[in-house]
JSON list of C-alpha atoms in Angstrom, two decimals:
[
{"chain": "S", "resi": 1, "resn": "UNK", "atom": "CA", "xyz": [21.84, -42.19, 45.06]},
{"chain": "S", "resi": 2, "resn": "UNK", "atom": "CA", "xyz": [23.10, -39.88, 42.31]},
{"chain": "S", "resi": 3, "resn": "UNK", "atom": "CA", "xyz": [21.17, -36.99, 43.82]},
{"chain": "S", "resi": 4, "resn": "UNK", "atom": "CA", "xyz": [22.74, -37.55, 47.27]},
{"chain": "S", "resi": 5, "resn": "UNK", "atom": "CA", "xyz": [26.22, -37.83, 45.78]},
{"chain": "S", "resi": 6, "resn": "UNK", "atom": "CA", "xyz": [25.71, -34.63, 43.77]},
{"chain": "S", "resi": 7, "resn": "UNK", "atom": "CA", "xyz": [24.49, -32.71, 46.85]},
{"chain": "S", "resi": 8, "resn": "UNK", "atom": "CA", "xyz": [27.50, -34.01, 48.81]},
{"chain": "S", "resi": 9, "resn": "UNK", "atom": "CA", "xyz": [29.93, -32.76, 46.14]},
{"chain": "S", "resi": 10, "resn": "UNK", "atom": "CA", "xyz": [28.26, -29.33, 46.00]},
{"chain": "S", "resi": 11, "resn": "UNK", "atom": "CA", "xyz": [28.44, -29.06, 49.81]},
{"chain": "S", "resi": 12, "resn": "UNK", "atom": "CA", "xyz": [32.16, -29.86, 49.81]},
{"chain": "S", "resi": 13, "resn": "UNK", "atom": "CA", "xyz": [32.87, -27.33, 47.07]},
{"chain": "S", "resi": 14, "resn": "UNK", "atom": "CA", "xyz": [30.84, -24.66, 48.85]},
{"chain": "S", "resi": 15, "resn": "UNK", "atom": "CA", "xyz": [32.83, -24.95, 52.05]},
{"chain": "S", "resi": 16, "resn": "UNK", "atom": "CA", "xyz": [36.31, -25.54, 50.68]},
{"chain": "S", "resi": 17, "resn": "UNK", "atom": "CA", "xyz": [38.96, -22.82, 50.46]},
{"chain": "S", "resi": 18, "resn": "UNK", "atom": "CA", "xyz": [40.15, -21.55, 47.14]},
{"chain": "S", "resi": 19, "resn": "UNK", "atom": "CA", "xyz": [43.53, -20.07, 46.25]},
{"chain": "S", "resi": 20, "resn": "UNK", "atom": "CA", "xyz": [42.32, -16.49, 46.77]},
{"chain": "S", "resi": 21, "resn": "UNK", "atom": "CA", "xyz": [40.72, -17.12, 50.16]},
{"chain": "S", "resi": 22, "resn": "UNK", "atom": "CA", "xyz": [42.77, -15.64, 53.01]},
{"chain": "S", "resi": 23, "resn": "UNK", "atom": "CA", "xyz": [40.25, -17.04, 55.51]},
{"chain": "S", "resi": 24, "resn": "UNK", "atom": "CA", "xyz": [41.47, -20.60, 54.96]},
{"chain": "S", "resi": 25, "resn": "UNK", "atom": "CA", "xyz": [42.30, -22.33, 58.24]},
{"chain": "S", "resi": 26, "resn": "UNK", "atom": "CA", "xyz": [45.73, -23.33, 56.87]},
{"chain": "S", "resi": 27, "resn": "UNK", "atom": "CA", "xyz": [46.89, -19.69, 56.75]},
{"chain": "S", "resi": 28, "resn": "UNK", "atom": "CA", "xyz": [49.68, -20.13, 59.30]},
{"chain": "S", "resi": 29, "resn": "UNK", "atom": "CA", "xyz": [50.60, -16.44, 59.18]},
{"chain": "S", "resi": 30, "resn": "UNK", "atom": "CA", "xyz": [47.36, -15.08, 60.70]},
{"chain": "S", "resi": 31, "resn": "UNK", "atom": "CA", "xyz": [48.06, -13.55, 64.10]},
{"chain": "S", "resi": 32, "resn": "UNK", "atom": "CA", "xyz": [50.46, -11.11, 65.73]},
{"chain": "S", "resi": 33, "resn": "UNK", "atom": "CA", "xyz": [54.24, -11.27, 65.47]},
{"chain": "S", "resi": 34, "resn": "UNK", "atom": "CA", "xyz": [57.03, -9.43, 67.37]},
{"chain": "S", "resi": 35, "resn": "UNK", "atom": "CA", "xyz": [60.41, -8.53, 65.87]},
{"chain": "S", "resi": 36, "resn": "UNK", "atom": "CA", "xyz": [63.21, -10.40, 67.67]},
{"chain": "S", "resi": 37, "resn": "UNK", "atom": "CA", "xyz": [66.20, -10.49, 65.28]},
{"chain": "S", "resi": 38, "resn": "UNK", "atom": "CA", "xyz": [67.60, -8.82, 62.15]},
{"chain": "S", "resi": 39, "resn": "UNK", "atom": "CA", "xyz": [70.05, -9.99, 59.53]},
{"chain": "S", "resi": 40, "resn": "UNK", "atom": "CA", "xyz": [72.10, -7.38, 57.69]},
{"chain": "S", "resi": 41, "resn": "UNK", "atom": "CA", "xyz": [74.54, -9.16, 55.41]},
{"chain": "S", "resi": 42, "resn": "UNK", "atom": "CA", "xyz": [77.73, -7.26, 54.49]},
{"chain": "S", "resi": 43, "resn": "UNK", "atom": "CA", "xyz": [77.39, -8.53, 50.91]},
{"chain": "S", "resi": 44, "resn": "UNK", "atom": "CA", "xyz": [79.46, -11.69, 51.14]},
{"chain": "S", "resi": 45, "resn": "UNK", "atom": "CA", "xyz": [76.82, -14.07, 52.52]},
{"chain": "S", "resi": 46, "resn": "UNK", "atom": "CA", "xyz": [78.35, -14.18, 55.99]},
{"chain": "S", "resi": 47, "resn": "UNK", "atom": "CA", "xyz": [75.53, -12.34, 57.78]},
{"chain": "S", "resi": 48, "resn": "UNK", "atom": "CA", "xyz": [73.64, -13.99, 60.64]},
{"chain": "S", "resi": 49, "resn": "UNK", "atom": "CA", "xyz": [70.56, -13.05, 62.60]},
{"chain": "S", "resi": 50, "resn": "UNK", "atom": "CA", "xyz": [71.34, -10.82, 65.59]},
{"chain": "S", "resi": 51, "resn": "UNK", "atom": "CA", "xyz": [68.90, -10.30, 68.50]},
{"chain": "S", "resi": 52, "resn": "UNK", "atom": "CA", "xyz": [67.34, -6.82, 68.78]},
{"chain": "S", "resi": 53, "resn": "UNK", "atom": "CA", "xyz": [65.27, -5.04, 71.40]},
{"chain": "S", "resi": 54, "resn": "UNK", "atom": "CA", "xyz": [62.19, -3.85, 69.58]},
{"chain": "S", "resi": 55, "resn": "UNK", "atom": "CA", "xyz": [58.52, -3.19, 70.19]},
{"chain": "S", "resi": 56, "resn": "UNK", "atom": "CA", "xyz": [57.72, -3.64, 66.48]},
{"chain": "S", "resi": 57, "resn": "UNK", "atom": "CA", "xyz": [54.80, -5.95, 65.82]},
{"chain": "S", "resi": 58, "resn": "UNK", "atom": "CA", "xyz": [53.00, -7.12, 62.70]},
{"chain": "S", "resi": 59, "resn": "UNK", "atom": "CA", "xyz": [49.48, -8.51, 62.56]},
{"chain": "S", "resi": 60, "resn": "UNK", "atom": "CA", "xyz": [48.29, -10.66, 59.66]},
{"chain": "S", "resi": 61, "resn": "UNK", "atom": "CA", "xyz": [44.49, -10.57, 59.55]},
{"chain": "S", "resi": 62, "resn": "UNK", "atom": "CA", "xyz": [42.17, -13.17, 57.97]},
{"chain": "S", "resi": 63, "resn": "UNK", "atom": "CA", "xyz": [41.02, -10.72, 55.31]},
{"chain": "S", "resi": 64, "resn": "UNK", "atom": "CA", "xyz": [44.44, -10.27, 53.67]},
{"chain": "S", "resi": 65, "resn": "UNK", "atom": "CA", "xyz": [45.31, -7.08, 55.55]},
{"chain": "S", "resi": 66, "resn": "UNK", "atom": "CA", "xyz": [48.55, -6.62, 57.50]},
{"chain": "S", "resi": 67, "resn": "UNK", "atom": "CA", "xyz": [49.04, -3.92, 60.14]},
{"chain": "S", "resi": 68, "resn": "UNK", "atom": "CA", "xyz": [51.99, -2.75, 62.19]},
{"chain": "S", "resi": 69, "resn": "UNK", "atom": "CA", "xyz": [52.63, -0.47, 65.15]},
{"chain": "S", "resi": 70, "resn": "UNK", "atom": "CA", "xyz": [55.56, 1.15, 63.28]},
{"chain": "S", "resi": 71, "resn": "UNK", "atom": "CA", "xyz": [55.84, 1.43, 59.49]},
{"chain": "S", "resi": 72, "resn": "UNK", "atom": "CA", "xyz": [55.86, -1.17, 56.72]},
{"chain": "S", "resi": 73, "resn": "UNK", "atom": "CA", "xyz": [58.30, 1.10, 54.84]},
{"chain": "S", "resi": 74, "resn": "UNK", "atom": "CA", "xyz": [61.13, 0.33, 57.26]},
{"chain": "S", "resi": 75, "resn": "UNK", "atom": "CA", "xyz": [64.09, -0.15, 56.94]},
{"chain": "S", "resi": 76, "resn": "UNK", "atom": "CA", "xyz": [64.53, 1.94, 53.79]},
{"chain": "S", "resi": 77, "resn": "UNK", "atom": "CA", "xyz": [62.21, 4.89, 54.29]},
{"chain": "S", "resi": 78, "resn": "UNK", "atom": "CA", "xyz": [60.86, 7.22, 56.95]},
{"chain": "S", "resi": 79, "resn": "UNK", "atom": "CA", "xyz": [57.51, 7.06, 55.17]},
{"chain": "S", "resi": 80, "resn": "UNK", "atom": "CA", "xyz": [54.75, 5.87, 57.51]},
{"chain": "S", "resi": 81, "resn": "UNK", "atom": "CA", "xyz": [52.42, 3.13, 56.25]},
{"chain": "S", "resi": 82, "resn": "UNK", "atom": "CA", "xyz": [50.85, 1.21, 59.10]},
{"chain": "S", "resi": 83, "resn": "UNK", "atom": "CA", "xyz": [48.85, -1.18, 56.94]},
{"chain": "S", "resi": 84, "resn": "UNK", "atom": "CA", "xyz": [49.04, -2.99, 53.65]},
{"chain": "S", "resi": 85, "resn": "UNK", "atom": "CA", "xyz": [47.91, -6.25, 52.11]},
{"chain": "S", "resi": 86, "resn": "UNK", "atom": "CA", "xyz": [49.43, -9.67, 51.79]},
{"chain": "S", "resi": 87, "resn": "UNK", "atom": "CA", "xyz": [49.12, -12.70, 49.55]},
{"chain": "S", "resi": 88, "resn": "UNK", "atom": "CA", "xyz": [49.74, -16.11, 51.12]},
{"chain": "S", "resi": 89, "resn": "UNK", "atom": "CA", "xyz": [50.29, -17.88, 47.78]},
{"chain": "S", "resi": 90, "resn": "UNK", "atom": "CA", "xyz": [52.82, -15.35, 46.51]},
{"chain": "S", "resi": 91, "resn": "UNK", "atom": "CA", "xyz": [54.29, -14.90, 50.02]},
{"chain": "S", "resi": 92, "resn": "UNK", "atom": "CA", "xyz": [54.35, -11.13, 49.46]},
{"chain": "S", "resi": 93, "resn": "UNK", "atom": "CA", "xyz": [53.37, -8.11, 51.54]},
{"chain": "S", "resi": 94, "resn": "UNK", "atom": "CA", "xyz": [52.26, -5.09, 49.50]},
{"chain": "S", "resi": 95, "resn": "UNK", "atom": "CA", "xyz": [53.07, -1.90, 51.37]},
{"chain": "S", "resi": 96, "resn": "UNK", "atom": "CA", "xyz": [52.00, 0.97, 49.07]},
{"chain": "S", "resi": 97, "resn": "UNK", "atom": "CA", "xyz": [55.29, 2.65, 50.04]},
{"chain": "S", "resi": 98, "resn": "UNK", "atom": "CA", "xyz": [56.76, 4.97, 47.44]},
{"chain": "S", "resi": 99, "resn": "UNK", "atom": "CA", "xyz": [60.18, 3.33, 47.08]},
{"chain": "S", "resi": 100, "resn": "UNK", "atom": "CA", "xyz": [60.35, 0.54, 44.49]},
{"chain": "S", "resi": 101, "resn": "UNK", "atom": "CA", "xyz": [62.58, -1.59, 46.74]},
{"chain": "S", "resi": 102, "resn": "UNK", "atom": "CA", "xyz": [60.01, -1.50, 49.56]},
{"chain": "S", "resi": 103, "resn": "UNK", "atom": "CA", "xyz": [56.72, -1.65, 47.63]},
{"chain": "S", "resi": 104, "resn": "UNK", "atom": "CA", "xyz": [56.61, -5.39, 48.31]},
{"chain": "S", "resi": 105, "resn": "UNK", "atom": "CA", "xyz": [58.32, -7.59, 50.89]},
{"chain": "S", "resi": 106, "resn": "UNK", "atom": "CA", "xyz": [58.75, -11.36, 50.65]},
{"chain": "S", "resi": 107, "resn": "UNK", "atom": "CA", "xyz": [57.86, -13.46, 53.68]},
{"chain": "S", "resi": 108, "resn": "UNK", "atom": "CA", "xyz": [58.15, -17.08, 54.73]},
{"chain": "S", "resi": 109, "resn": "UNK", "atom": "CA", "xyz": [57.86, -19.37, 57.72]},
{"chain": "S", "resi": 110, "resn": "UNK", "atom": "CA", "xyz": [61.08, -20.90, 59.04]},
{"chain": "S", "resi": 111, "resn": "UNK", "atom": "CA", "xyz": [61.06, -23.14, 62.14]},
{"chain": "S", "resi": 112, "resn": "UNK", "atom": "CA", "xyz": [57.85, -21.44, 63.37]},
{"chain": "S", "resi": 113, "resn": "UNK", "atom": "CA", "xyz": [59.39, -17.97, 62.94]},
{"chain": "S", "resi": 114, "resn": "UNK", "atom": "CA", "xyz": [58.12, -15.41, 60.44]},
{"chain": "S", "resi": 115, "resn": "UNK", "atom": "CA", "xyz": [60.93, -14.11, 58.22]},
{"chain": "S", "resi": 116, "resn": "UNK", "atom": "CA", "xyz": [60.59, -10.93, 56.16]},
{"chain": "S", "resi": 117, "resn": "UNK", "atom": "CA", "xyz": [63.10, -10.68, 53.32]},
{"chain": "S", "resi": 118, "resn": "UNK", "atom": "CA", "xyz": [63.55, -7.10, 52.12]},
{"chain": "S", "resi": 119, "resn": "UNK", "atom": "CA", "xyz": [64.94, -6.36, 48.66]},
{"chain": "S", "resi": 120, "resn": "UNK", "atom": "CA", "xyz": [68.62, -5.57, 49.14]},
{"chain": "S", "resi": 121, "resn": "UNK", "atom": "CA", "xyz": [71.81, -6.26, 47.21]},
{"chain": "S", "resi": 122, "resn": "UNK", "atom": "CA", "xyz": [73.55, -7.20, 50.46]},
{"chain": "S", "resi": 123, "resn": "UNK", "atom": "CA", "xyz": [70.62, -8.97, 52.10]},
{"chain": "S", "resi": 124, "resn": "UNK", "atom": "CA", "xyz": [68.38, -7.68, 54.89]},
{"chain": "S", "resi": 125, "resn": "UNK", "atom": "CA", "xyz": [65.85, -9.77, 56.79]},
{"chain": "S", "resi": 126, "resn": "UNK", "atom": "CA", "xyz": [63.79, -9.51, 59.95]},
{"chain": "S", "resi": 127, "resn": "UNK", "atom": "CA", "xyz": [62.75, -12.43, 62.17]},
{"chain": "S", "resi": 128, "resn": "UNK", "atom": "CA", "xyz": [59.51, -12.37, 64.18]},
{"chain": "S", "resi": 129, "resn": "UNK", "atom": "CA", "xyz": [58.07, -14.71, 66.80]},
{"chain": "S", "resi": 130, "resn": "UNK", "atom": "CA", "xyz": [54.35, -15.29, 67.27]},
{"chain": "S", "resi": 131, "resn": "UNK", "atom": "CA", "xyz": [52.80, -13.38, 70.17]},
{"chain": "S", "resi": 132, "resn": "UNK", "atom": "CA", "xyz": [49.14, -14.30, 69.50]}
]
């Protein structure tokens, strides 16, 4: 009985996700996302999301890589970086862009929309909807 219980516990531990595993099935960010709205606050907290026409997409992959068809360095730089990494636990995208204010981007899920929060004194965010 002890042997069966021990084997059962080892099997569960072998197949469970750990904190560093981006392949966990509960990674709700995996997939492709299309930019639909931006929020540029004037600095007084009154900003709201405004619809935009954009072909910008982001793809979160199972292996912790994020890719885009534009640049991860937007909106603060013309530098082109089409891929980076992300951490689900920290909710951060790491861009490898040269500017300190764009080297990482916070992200979250809000009402089934992906929200990127860029470092800005006034506040700048982008809203994406899932396309895949």
